[in-house]
């Protein structure tokens, strides 16, 4: 077996080297502290593997993303979000029978408890829908006490279905609440996305036809967001879940982690930035200069990624889809032009080239969401809808692994040394 040697204080220690199925290598330091008394320090976990995982493979240098071995490009072209959800959670593409059973078992749970619905009345009208989503998902633990034990397989399964089924309902209701429209009950005859669109956009006074272009575009975006291995929100779900908190509590924590503008909140921030540039006269070079100036506090939202240092394969697919959707819907969005100009200026700029900063998944997704009528403050909720199967798959892998231990990083303390308490009257 290959090993790595570390010499500390003149003494040599050996640690096993492990290799993943795609050749990524790691030094297994599980026994580092017990053998040497040292720990590792890795701010932002940029070099630390938190787990072994069979779900998603990504190679940031080559721009590769695969779910359970299937390239994202193929899934985007040939699969559907529901099928991808099954694939991520259970490891294989479903047979027709497995797919229908899965679909039926989810649709059985699309409604939310009427009392939970009343909870919406207690949020101010302009509450951010991510605040509502996280609260509502957390609150599900109060309604489903029959399925709270994360260690029981049957309870896991029902919680998984409840979450997949109720998240679109919860999300659409938060939008209806914000515009003062009546909430629309789910319609289980529709597809997963069709049902969501109907709950978002239909009103009792009018007929509602689902536009297949819109349905397909949303399905594609959700597939592209469905998993991304150990990112900030997924690591949060795993960390919270490692304490054996129930699934709803673990996922609600993930929703909160996703909200930040450096993570899923970037899709909202991108559109706000493009609007700002547009209103400012459209001088993209000025904003690129500002992003390079560290004192400005401004970053080009939708640019850069911790892992992708070449290109983000999801961004490539979304960029193509954006052109198609806008053309099919006959929309001419000036923000698309700003985005294209910004991308061109940034990609030819030394600062961005040197740092390998490319458009990420969120750079173009907001333009599609805008085109299909999703309000800007719902963009991150759309990301959460897409990421739900990934969070669930990662949680399920973690909780069913007998080797899982509670996540508990260490630290290097840099504060004051021991000192004695001084009475307040004697301080100063
Ligand atoms: N605009 C300007 N400069 C940037 C940007 C940006 N968007 N992103 C990174 N940089 C610069 C940093 O200032 C730093 O420069 P330096 O080496 O001179 O100090 C260098 O590039 C490296 O950046 P870090 O912040 O160290 O990279 P990290 O991997 O920690 O952060 C992140 C990645 C958070 C995505 C970052 O690129 C960023 O803030 N991007 C904008 C927000 C965004 O789009 N987030 C969505 C990510 S995708 C997702 O979560 C779904």
Short mmCIF file of C-alpha atoms and ligand atoms in Angstrom, two decimals:
data_model
loop_
_atom_site.label_atom_id
_atom_site.label_comp_id
_atom_site.label_asym_id
_atom_site.label_seq_id
_atom_site.Cartn_x
_atom_site.Cartn_y
_atom_site.Cartn_z
CA UNK A 1 0.00 0.00 0.00
CA UNK A 2 1.24 3.49 -0.89
CA UNK A 3 1.95 5.65 2.14
CA UNK A 4 2.91 9.25 2.91
CA UNK A 5 5.65 10.04 5.39
CA UNK A 6 5.60 13.02 7.70
CA UNK A 7 8.63 13.97 9.78
CA UNK A 8 7.80 15.88 12.95
CA UNK A 9 10.24 16.78 15.69
CA UNK A 10 12.75 14.39 14.13
CA UNK A 11 10.35 11.41 14.18
CA UNK A 12 8.91 9.79 11.05
CA UNK A 13 5.26 8.79 10.75
CA UNK A 14 3.52 6.94 7.95
CA UNK A 15 -0.03 7.47 6.78
CA UNK A 16 -2.00 5.49 4.19
CA UNK A 17 -2.66 7.04 0.78
CA UNK A 18 -6.10 6.29 -0.56
CA UNK A 19 -7.30 6.63 -4.13
CA UNK A 20 -10.81 7.23 -5.46
CA UNK A 21 -12.29 5.46 -8.50
CA UNK A 22 -11.36 8.44 -10.71
CA UNK A 23 -7.79 8.58 -9.44
CA UNK A 24 -8.07 11.41 -6.89
CA UNK A 25 -5.57 10.86 -4.11
CA UNK A 26 -5.72 11.65 -0.41
CA UNK A 27 -3.57 11.12 2.63
CA UNK A 28 -5.67 9.43 5.30
CA UNK A 29 -4.80 11.35 8.45
CA UNK A 30 -7.55 9.85 10.64
CA UNK A 31 -4.84 8.83 13.15
CA UNK A 32 -2.67 11.93 12.82
CA UNK A 33 -3.50 13.45 16.19
CA UNK A 34 -3.44 10.20 18.14
CA UNK A 35 -0.01 9.35 16.68
CA UNK A 36 1.67 12.75 16.55
CA UNK A 37 -0.28 15.18 18.75
CA UNK A 38 -0.66 17.48 15.71
CA UNK A 39 -3.78 18.40 13.78
CA UNK A 40 -4.06 19.92 10.29
CA UNK A 41 -5.15 23.49 9.62
CA UNK A 42 -7.10 24.13 6.42
CA UNK A 43 -9.21 27.30 6.51
CA UNK A 44 -12.20 27.01 4.21
CA UNK A 45 -11.49 23.23 3.90
CA UNK A 46 -9.95 23.78 0.47
CA UNK A 47 -7.68 20.73 0.87
CA UNK A 48 -9.73 18.54 3.18
CA UNK A 49 -11.84 15.59 2.15
CA UNK A 50 -14.68 15.24 4.64
CA UNK A 51 -15.94 11.89 3.42
CA UNK A 52 -15.79 9.10 0.86
CA UNK A 53 -18.79 9.40 -1.45
CA UNK A 54 -20.24 7.47 -4.40
CA UNK A 55 -22.69 10.15 -5.51
CA UNK A 56 -21.06 12.90 -7.56
CA UNK A 57 -17.71 13.19 -9.28
CA UNK A 58 -16.30 16.50 -10.34
CA UNK A 59 -12.95 17.48 -11.77
CA UNK A 60 -12.54 21.22 -11.52
CA UNK A 61 -9.46 21.35 -13.74
CA UNK A 62 -11.09 19.45 -16.61
CA UNK A 63 -14.61 20.85 -16.09
CA UNK A 64 -16.17 17.40 -15.52
CA UNK A 65 -19.36 16.81 -13.53
CA UNK A 66 -21.02 13.40 -13.26
CA UNK A 67 -23.91 12.15 -11.12
CA UNK A 68 -23.41 8.47 -10.23
CA UNK A 69 -21.07 8.19 -13.23
CA UNK A 70 -23.38 9.81 -15.80
CA UNK A 71 -22.02 13.01 -17.43
CA UNK A 72 -24.11 16.09 -16.65
CA UNK A 73 -24.29 16.87 -20.39
CA UNK A 74 -26.05 13.54 -21.09
CA UNK A 75 -28.43 13.84 -18.17
CA UNK A 76 -29.28 17.41 -19.20
CA UNK A 77 -30.11 16.26 -22.71
CA UNK A 78 -31.84 12.94 -22.09
CA UNK A 79 -33.19 12.74 -18.55
CA UNK A 80 -35.70 14.54 -16.35
CA UNK A 81 -35.35 16.07 -12.90
CA UNK A 82 -37.51 13.34 -11.29
CA UNK A 83 -35.37 10.61 -12.82
CA UNK A 84 -32.17 12.40 -11.78
CA UNK A 85 -33.55 12.68 -8.23
CA UNK A 86 -34.03 8.89 -8.15
CA UNK A 87 -30.56 8.34 -9.61
CA UNK A 88 -28.87 10.55 -7.02
CA UNK A 89 -30.74 9.10 -4.05
CA UNK A 90 -30.73 5.41 -4.98
CA UNK A 91 -27.62 5.13 -7.15
CA UNK A 92 -29.14 3.77 -10.40
CA UNK A 93 -31.43 5.06 -13.13
CA UNK A 94 -34.92 3.69 -12.38
CA UNK A 95 -36.73 1.10 -14.49
CA UNK A 96 -40.15 2.25 -15.76
CA UNK A 97 -41.82 0.46 -12.85
CA UNK A 98 -39.43 1.91 -10.24
CA UNK A 99 -39.91 5.36 -11.74
CA UNK A 100 -43.72 5.18 -11.63
CA UNK A 101 -43.66 3.89 -8.03
CA UNK A 102 -41.28 6.67 -7.01
CA UNK A 103 -43.38 9.30 -8.74
CA UNK A 104 -46.62 8.02 -7.20
CA UNK A 105 -45.14 7.83 -3.72
CA UNK A 106 -44.00 11.45 -3.99
CA UNK A 107 -47.22 12.80 -5.41
CA UNK A 108 -49.11 11.24 -2.55
CA UNK A 109 -47.51 13.86 -0.27
CA UNK A 110 -47.76 17.13 -2.25
CA UNK A 111 -50.26 18.89 0.02
CA UNK A 112 -49.16 20.59 3.22
CA UNK A 113 -51.06 20.50 6.50
CA UNK A 114 -53.72 23.23 6.66
CA UNK A 115 -52.29 24.45 9.98
CA UNK A 116 -48.86 24.77 8.39
CA UNK A 117 -50.47 26.80 5.63
CA UNK A 118 -51.78 29.24 8.23
CA UNK A 119 -48.22 29.81 9.42
CA UNK A 120 -47.70 31.89 6.25
CA UNK A 121 -50.07 34.49 7.68
CA UNK A 122 -47.51 35.28 10.36
CA UNK A 123 -44.70 36.22 7.98
CA UNK A 124 -44.52 39.87 6.91
CA UNK A 125 -45.54 40.33 3.26
CA UNK A 126 -42.01 41.10 2.10
CA UNK A 127 -40.26 38.25 3.94
CA UNK A 128 -37.57 36.72 1.81
CA UNK A 129 -38.87 33.38 0.44
CA UNK A 130 -35.64 31.66 1.56
CA UNK A 131 -36.50 32.60 5.17
CA UNK A 132 -39.95 31.09 4.67
CA UNK A 133 -38.60 27.98 2.96
CA UNK A 134 -36.07 27.23 5.72
CA UNK A 135 -38.65 27.87 8.46
CA UNK A 136 -41.32 25.74 6.80
CA UNK A 137 -38.99 22.81 6.16
CA UNK A 138 -37.81 22.97 9.76
CA UNK A 139 -41.42 23.13 10.92
CA UNK A 140 -42.24 19.90 9.05
CA UNK A 141 -40.46 18.13 11.94
CA UNK A 142 -43.29 19.34 14.17
CA UNK A 143 -45.93 17.84 11.87
CA UNK A 144 -44.40 14.45 11.14
CA UNK A 145 -43.35 13.07 14.49
CA UNK A 146 -44.02 9.58 13.07
CA UNK A 147 -40.95 9.78 10.84
CA UNK A 148 -38.34 11.61 12.87
CA UNK A 149 -35.93 8.80 13.64
CA UNK A 150 -33.16 9.19 11.06
CA UNK A 151 -31.79 5.72 11.80
CA UNK A 152 -34.96 3.86 10.77
CA UNK A 153 -35.04 3.08 7.05
CA UNK A 154 -38.84 3.21 6.70
CA UNK A 155 -38.94 6.61 8.43
CA UNK A 156 -36.12 7.87 6.21
CA UNK A 157 -38.04 6.88 3.10
CA UNK A 158 -41.27 8.61 4.06
CA UNK A 159 -39.42 11.78 5.13
CA UNK A 160 -37.55 11.82 1.81
CA UNK A 161 -40.81 11.63 -0.13
CA UNK A 162 -42.48 14.27 2.02
CA UNK A 163 -39.59 16.65 1.44
CA UNK A 164 -39.46 16.15 -2.32
CA UNK A 165 -43.24 16.49 -2.56
CA UNK A 166 -43.81 19.43 -0.25
CA UNK A 167 -40.88 21.68 -1.16
CA UNK A 168 -42.49 22.89 -4.44
CA UNK A 169 -45.77 23.51 -2.60
CA UNK A 170 -44.03 25.43 0.19
CA UNK A 171 -41.99 27.43 -2.35
CA UNK A 172 -44.96 28.34 -4.54
CA UNK A 173 -47.07 29.33 -1.52
CA UNK A 174 -44.35 31.72 -0.34
CA UNK A 175 -44.57 33.48 -3.71
CA UNK A 176 -48.38 33.62 -3.57
CA UNK A 177 -48.17 35.05 -0.07
CA UNK A 178 -45.78 37.81 -1.22
CA UNK A 179 -48.16 39.00 -3.96
CA UNK A 180 -51.37 38.54 -1.96
CA UNK A 181 -52.83 35.89 -4.27
CA UNK A 182 -54.78 32.88 -3.00
CA UNK A 183 -52.72 29.75 -2.57
CA UNK A 184 -53.25 27.14 -5.27
CA UNK A 185 -53.53 23.51 -4.19
CA UNK A 186 -51.29 20.93 -5.91
CA UNK A 187 -52.63 19.00 -8.91
CA UNK A 188 -51.12 15.51 -8.96
CA UNK A 189 -52.05 14.90 -12.60
CA UNK A 190 -49.30 17.31 -13.65
CA UNK A 191 -45.59 16.64 -13.85
CA UNK A 192 -43.39 17.64 -10.89
CA UNK A 193 -42.40 20.90 -12.60
CA UNK A 194 -45.84 21.42 -14.19
CA UNK A 195 -47.48 21.18 -10.78
CA UNK A 196 -45.00 23.70 -9.36
CA UNK A 197 -45.55 26.16 -12.22
CA UNK A 198 -49.32 25.89 -11.81
CA UNK A 199 -49.08 26.58 -8.06
CA UNK A 200 -46.78 29.55 -8.79
CA UNK A 201 -48.59 31.19 -11.66
CA UNK A 202 -52.23 30.12 -11.93
CA UNK A 203 -55.10 32.08 -10.40
CA UNK A 204 -58.58 30.72 -9.68
CA UNK A 205 -60.15 33.33 -11.99
CA UNK A 206 -58.40 32.14 -15.15
CA UNK A 207 -57.39 29.00 -17.02
CA UNK A 208 -53.73 28.19 -16.88
CA UNK A 209 -51.79 26.48 -19.67
CA UNK A 210 -48.29 25.28 -18.91
CA UNK A 211 -45.84 26.44 -21.57
CA UNK A 212 -43.73 23.36 -22.51
CA UNK A 213 -40.72 25.63 -23.21
CA UNK A 214 -40.89 26.95 -19.65
CA UNK A 215 -41.43 23.50 -18.16
CA UNK A 216 -38.43 22.09 -20.04
CA UNK A 217 -36.21 25.04 -19.12
CA UNK A 218 -36.98 24.72 -15.40
CA UNK A 219 -36.49 20.95 -15.53
CA UNK A 220 -33.06 21.50 -17.10
CA UNK A 221 -32.01 24.09 -14.52
CA UNK A 222 -33.05 21.82 -11.66
CA UNK A 223 -31.08 18.90 -13.13
CA UNK A 224 -27.99 21.11 -13.35
CA UNK A 225 -28.34 22.16 -9.72
CA UNK A 226 -29.25 18.73 -8.34
CA UNK A 227 -25.93 17.91 -6.69
CA UNK A 228 -22.42 19.25 -6.44
CA UNK A 229 -20.68 17.01 -3.92
CA UNK A 230 -19.33 18.61 -0.70
CA UNK A 231 -20.26 22.29 -1.28
CA UNK A 232 -21.16 24.63 1.60
CA UNK A 233 -24.86 23.72 1.92
CA UNK A 234 -24.35 19.98 1.40
CA UNK A 235 -21.54 19.90 3.94
CA UNK A 236 -23.91 21.71 6.30
CA UNK A 237 -26.61 19.08 5.77
CA UNK A 238 -24.09 16.31 6.43
CA UNK A 239 -22.64 18.05 9.49
CA UNK A 240 -26.01 18.74 11.10
CA UNK A 241 -27.22 15.25 10.13
CA UNK A 242 -24.12 13.66 11.67
CA UNK A 243 -25.50 14.63 15.09
CA UNK A 244 -28.52 12.44 14.18
CA UNK A 245 -30.79 15.47 13.93
CA UNK A 246 -33.82 14.54 11.81
CA UNK A 247 -33.87 14.97 8.02
CA UNK A 248 -36.06 18.10 8.01
CA UNK A 249 -33.79 19.87 10.52
CA UNK A 250 -30.69 18.89 8.54
CA UNK A 251 -32.12 20.08 5.21
CA UNK A 252 -33.44 23.34 6.70
CA UNK A 253 -29.84 24.06 7.76
CA UNK A 254 -28.71 23.41 4.19
CA UNK A 255 -31.31 25.87 2.88
CA UNK A 256 -29.90 28.55 5.18
CA UNK A 257 -26.34 27.83 4.05
CA UNK A 258 -27.43 28.08 0.41
CA UNK A 259 -28.95 31.52 0.95
CA UNK A 260 -25.61 33.36 1.19
CA UNK A 261 -24.50 35.37 -1.86
CA UNK A 262 -21.20 33.48 -2.11
CA UNK A 263 -23.19 30.28 -2.61
CA UNK A 264 -26.77 29.86 -3.95
CA UNK A 265 -27.68 33.47 -3.24
CA UNK A 266 -25.38 34.42 -6.11
CA UNK A 267 -28.15 33.90 -8.68
CA UNK A 268 -30.20 36.72 -7.14
CA UNK A 269 -27.05 38.84 -6.69
CA UNK A 270 -26.11 38.37 -10.38
CA UNK A 271 -29.40 39.75 -11.69
CA UNK A 272 -29.30 42.64 -9.22
CA UNK A 273 -25.76 43.39 -10.40
CA UNK A 274 -26.75 43.23 -14.10
CA UNK A 275 -29.72 45.51 -13.42
CA UNK A 276 -27.44 47.93 -11.63
CA UNK A 277 -24.93 47.95 -14.53
CA UNK A 278 -27.79 48.46 -17.01
CA UNK A 279 -29.27 51.35 -15.04
CA UNK A 280 -25.80 52.85 -14.70
CA UNK A 281 -25.48 53.08 -18.50
CA UNK A 282 -24.11 49.62 -19.32
CA UNK A 283 -20.38 50.33 -18.97
CA UNK A 284 -19.22 46.77 -18.20
CA UNK A 285 -15.51 47.66 -18.25
CA UNK A 286 -16.09 50.04 -15.33
CA UNK A 287 -17.53 47.21 -13.21
CA UNK A 288 -14.76 44.82 -14.20
CA UNK A 289 -12.25 47.44 -12.99
CA UNK A 290 -14.20 47.81 -9.76
CA UNK A 291 -14.18 44.02 -9.20
CA UNK A 292 -10.38 44.05 -9.53
CA UNK A 293 -10.03 46.78 -6.94
CA UNK A 294 -9.89 44.99 -3.58
CA UNK A 295 -10.82 48.19 -1.72
CA UNK A 296 -14.13 48.49 -3.59
CA UNK A 297 -15.71 45.54 -1.75
CA UNK A 298 -17.32 44.59 -5.08
CA UNK A 299 -16.99 41.20 -6.78
CA UNK A 300 -18.35 40.12 -10.12
CA UNK A 301 -21.21 37.96 -8.93
CA UNK A 302 -21.53 34.73 -10.88
CA UNK A 303 -17.78 34.61 -11.47
CA UNK A 304 -15.30 32.23 -9.86
CA UNK A 305 -15.66 28.91 -8.15
CA UNK A 306 -13.80 27.12 -5.40
CA UNK A 307 -13.44 23.96 -7.44
CA UNK A 308 -13.80 24.83 -11.14
CA UNK A 309 -10.57 26.39 -12.33
CA UNK A 310 -11.15 25.98 -16.05
CA UNK A 311 -14.85 26.26 -16.77
CA UNK A 312 -18.08 25.30 -15.06
CA UNK A 313 -19.74 22.68 -17.32
CA UNK A 314 -23.16 23.69 -15.98
CA UNK A 315 -22.59 27.30 -17.05
CA UNK A 316 -21.86 26.14 -20.62
CA UNK A 317 -25.16 24.23 -20.79
CA UNK A 318 -27.12 27.10 -19.24
CA UNK A 319 -25.62 29.65 -21.59
CA UNK A 320 -26.81 27.62 -24.59
CA UNK A 321 -30.23 27.08 -23.02
CA UNK A 322 -30.57 30.82 -22.29
CA UNK A 323 -30.24 31.68 -25.98
CA UNK A 324 -32.76 28.97 -26.92
CA UNK A 325 -35.34 29.89 -24.28
CA UNK A 326 -35.18 33.60 -25.04
CA UNK A 327 -35.45 32.95 -28.78
CA UNK A 328 -38.38 30.52 -28.38
CA UNK A 329 -40.21 32.92 -26.07
CA UNK A 330 -39.45 35.89 -28.30
CA UNK A 331 -37.83 37.80 -25.44
CA UNK A 332 -35.12 40.37 -25.96
CA UNK A 333 -33.62 40.95 -22.52
CA UNK A 334 -31.10 43.81 -22.36
CA UNK A 335 -29.56 42.12 -19.30
CA UNK A 336 -28.47 39.23 -21.52
CA UNK A 337 -26.47 41.66 -23.61
CA UNK A 338 -24.89 43.14 -20.48
CA UNK A 339 -24.05 39.62 -19.24
CA UNK A 340 -22.43 38.70 -22.56
CA UNK A 341 -20.38 41.91 -22.63
CA UNK A 342 -19.32 41.45 -19.03
CA UNK A 343 -18.23 37.88 -19.70
CA UNK A 344 -16.23 38.95 -22.74
CA UNK A 345 -14.47 41.81 -20.92
CA UNK A 346 -13.70 39.68 -17.86
CA UNK A 347 -12.47 36.64 -19.78
CA UNK A 348 -9.97 38.79 -21.67
CA UNK A 349 -8.71 40.55 -18.57
CA UNK A 350 -5.38 39.45 -16.99
CA UNK A 351 -6.80 39.63 -13.44
CA UNK A 352 -9.54 37.11 -14.24
CA UNK A 353 -7.29 34.96 -16.44
CA UNK A 354 -4.55 34.68 -13.80
CA UNK A 355 -7.03 33.66 -11.12
CA UNK A 356 -8.98 31.28 -13.36
CA UNK A 357 -12.24 33.13 -12.76
CA UNK A 358 -14.97 31.98 -15.15
CA UNK A 359 -18.75 32.37 -15.17
CA UNK A 360 -20.29 29.83 -12.81
CA UNK A 361 -23.67 28.07 -12.85
CA UNK A 362 -25.43 31.16 -11.54
CA UNK A 363 -24.20 33.67 -14.09
CA UNK A 364 -26.88 32.89 -16.69
CA UNK A 365 -29.53 30.97 -14.71
CA UNK A 366 -31.21 34.17 -13.49
CA UNK A 367 -31.78 35.35 -17.06
CA UNK A 368 -33.82 32.19 -17.76
CA UNK A 369 -35.71 32.52 -14.48
CA UNK A 370 -36.51 36.15 -15.34
CA UNK A 371 -37.67 35.18 -18.82
CA UNK A 372 -40.13 32.61 -17.46
CA UNK A 373 -41.50 35.01 -14.84
CA UNK A 374 -39.84 33.80 -11.63
CA UNK A 375 -39.35 36.86 -9.39
CA UNK A 376 -35.75 37.68 -8.49
CA UNK A 377 -36.12 36.91 -4.78
CA UNK A 378 -37.31 33.39 -5.69
CA UNK A 379 -34.15 32.49 -7.65
CA UNK A 380 -32.34 30.95 -4.68
CA UNK A 381 -35.50 29.04 -3.79
CA UNK A 382 -35.35 27.56 -7.30
CA UNK A 383 -31.78 26.50 -6.57
CA UNK A 384 -32.97 24.86 -3.34
CA UNK A 385 -35.69 22.98 -5.25
CA UNK A 386 -33.02 21.67 -7.58
CA UNK A 387 -30.51 20.84 -4.84
CA UNK A 388 -33.05 18.92 -2.74
CA UNK A 389 -32.30 15.44 -4.20
CA UNK A 390 -28.56 16.06 -3.78
CA UNK A 391 -28.92 17.08 -0.13
CA UNK A 392 -31.14 14.06 0.48
CA UNK A 393 -28.79 11.65 -1.30
CA UNK A 394 -25.79 12.96 0.64
CA UNK A 395 -27.66 12.84 3.95
CA UNK A 396 -28.85 9.28 3.24
CA UNK A 397 -25.32 8.15 2.33
CA UNK A 398 -23.98 9.72 5.53
CA UNK A 399 -26.64 8.44 7.94
CA UNK A 400 -26.59 4.87 6.59
CA UNK A 401 -22.82 4.59 6.74
CA UNK A 402 -21.89 2.69 9.93
CA UNK A 403 -18.52 4.50 9.94
CA UNK A 404 -20.13 7.97 10.22
CA UNK A 405 -18.99 9.88 13.29
CA UNK A 406 -20.34 13.23 14.46
CA UNK A 407 -18.66 16.03 12.48
CA UNK A 408 -16.49 17.96 14.87
CA UNK A 409 -13.53 19.96 13.52
CA UNK A 410 -10.77 21.11 15.82
CA UNK A 411 -9.05 24.49 16.03
CA UNK A 412 -5.76 26.11 16.88
CA UNK A 413 -6.45 28.43 19.77
CA UNK A 414 -4.82 31.87 19.38
CA UNK A 415 -6.43 33.73 22.28
CA UNK A 416 -5.18 34.89 25.69
CA UNK A 417 -3.26 32.51 27.93
CA UNK A 418 -4.65 31.68 31.36
CA UNK A 419 -5.27 34.78 33.48
CA UNK A 420 -7.00 35.54 36.77
CA UNK A 421 -10.35 37.25 37.18
CA UNK A 422 -10.14 40.89 38.34
CA UNK A 423 -13.07 42.55 40.18
CA UNK A 424 -14.77 45.22 38.01
CA UNK A 425 -13.90 48.01 40.50
CA UNK A 426 -10.21 47.12 40.15
CA UNK A 427 -10.12 47.05 36.31
CA UNK A 428 -9.00 49.87 34.01
N1 LIG B 1 -14.74 38.93 -8.63
C1 LIG B 1 -13.51 39.46 -8.42
N2 LIG B 1 -12.48 38.78 -7.86
C2 LIG B 1 -12.72 37.53 -7.48
C3 LIG B 1 -13.97 36.90 -7.64
C4 LIG B 1 -15.01 37.66 -8.26
N3 LIG B 1 -16.22 37.12 -8.44
N4 LIG B 1 -13.93 35.63 -7.16
C5 LIG B 1 -12.67 35.47 -6.69
N5 LIG B 1 -11.94 36.61 -6.87
C6 LIG B 1 -10.51 36.80 -6.57
C7 LIG B 1 -10.27 36.95 -5.07
O1 LIG B 1 -10.33 38.30 -4.68
C8 LIG B 1 -8.91 36.34 -4.92
O2 LIG B 1 -7.96 37.28 -5.39
P1 LIG B 1 -6.49 37.35 -4.73
O3 LIG B 1 -5.83 36.03 -5.01
O4 LIG B 1 -5.83 38.52 -5.41
O5 LIG B 1 -6.69 37.59 -3.25
C9 LIG B 1 -8.91 35.18 -5.91
O6 LIG B 1 -9.84 35.58 -6.93
C10 LIG B 1 -9.35 33.86 -5.31
O7 LIG B 1 -10.62 34.05 -4.71
P2 LIG B 1 -11.11 33.37 -3.34
O8 LIG B 1 -12.16 34.22 -2.73
O9 LIG B 1 -9.91 33.00 -2.52
O10 LIG B 1 -11.74 32.02 -3.92
P3 LIG B 1 -12.67 31.03 -3.14
O11 LIG B 1 -12.48 29.71 -3.76
O12 LIG B 1 -12.50 31.18 -1.67
O13 LIG B 1 -14.16 31.60 -3.47
C11 LIG B 1 -16.17 32.06 -4.63
C12 LIG B 1 -14.96 31.12 -4.49
C13 LIG B 1 -16.84 32.26 -3.26
C14 LIG B 1 -17.19 31.40 -5.56
C15 LIG B 1 -15.70 33.40 -5.21
O14 LIG B 1 -15.15 33.20 -6.50
C16 LIG B 1 -16.81 34.47 -5.27
O15 LIG B 1 -17.02 35.17 -4.29
N6 LIG B 1 -17.54 34.56 -6.43
C17 LIG B 1 -18.67 35.46 -6.53
C18 LIG B 1 -19.89 34.85 -5.87
C19 LIG B 1 -20.47 33.70 -6.66
O16 LIG B 1 -20.68 33.80 -7.87
N7 LIG B 1 -20.80 32.60 -5.95
C20 LIG B 1 -21.45 31.43 -6.56
C21 LIG B 1 -20.53 30.24 -6.58
S1 LIG B 1 -21.27 28.90 -7.40
C22 LIG B 1 -22.30 28.27 -6.26
O17 LIG B 1 -22.13 28.28 -5.09
C23 LIG B 1 -23.46 27.62 -6.76
#
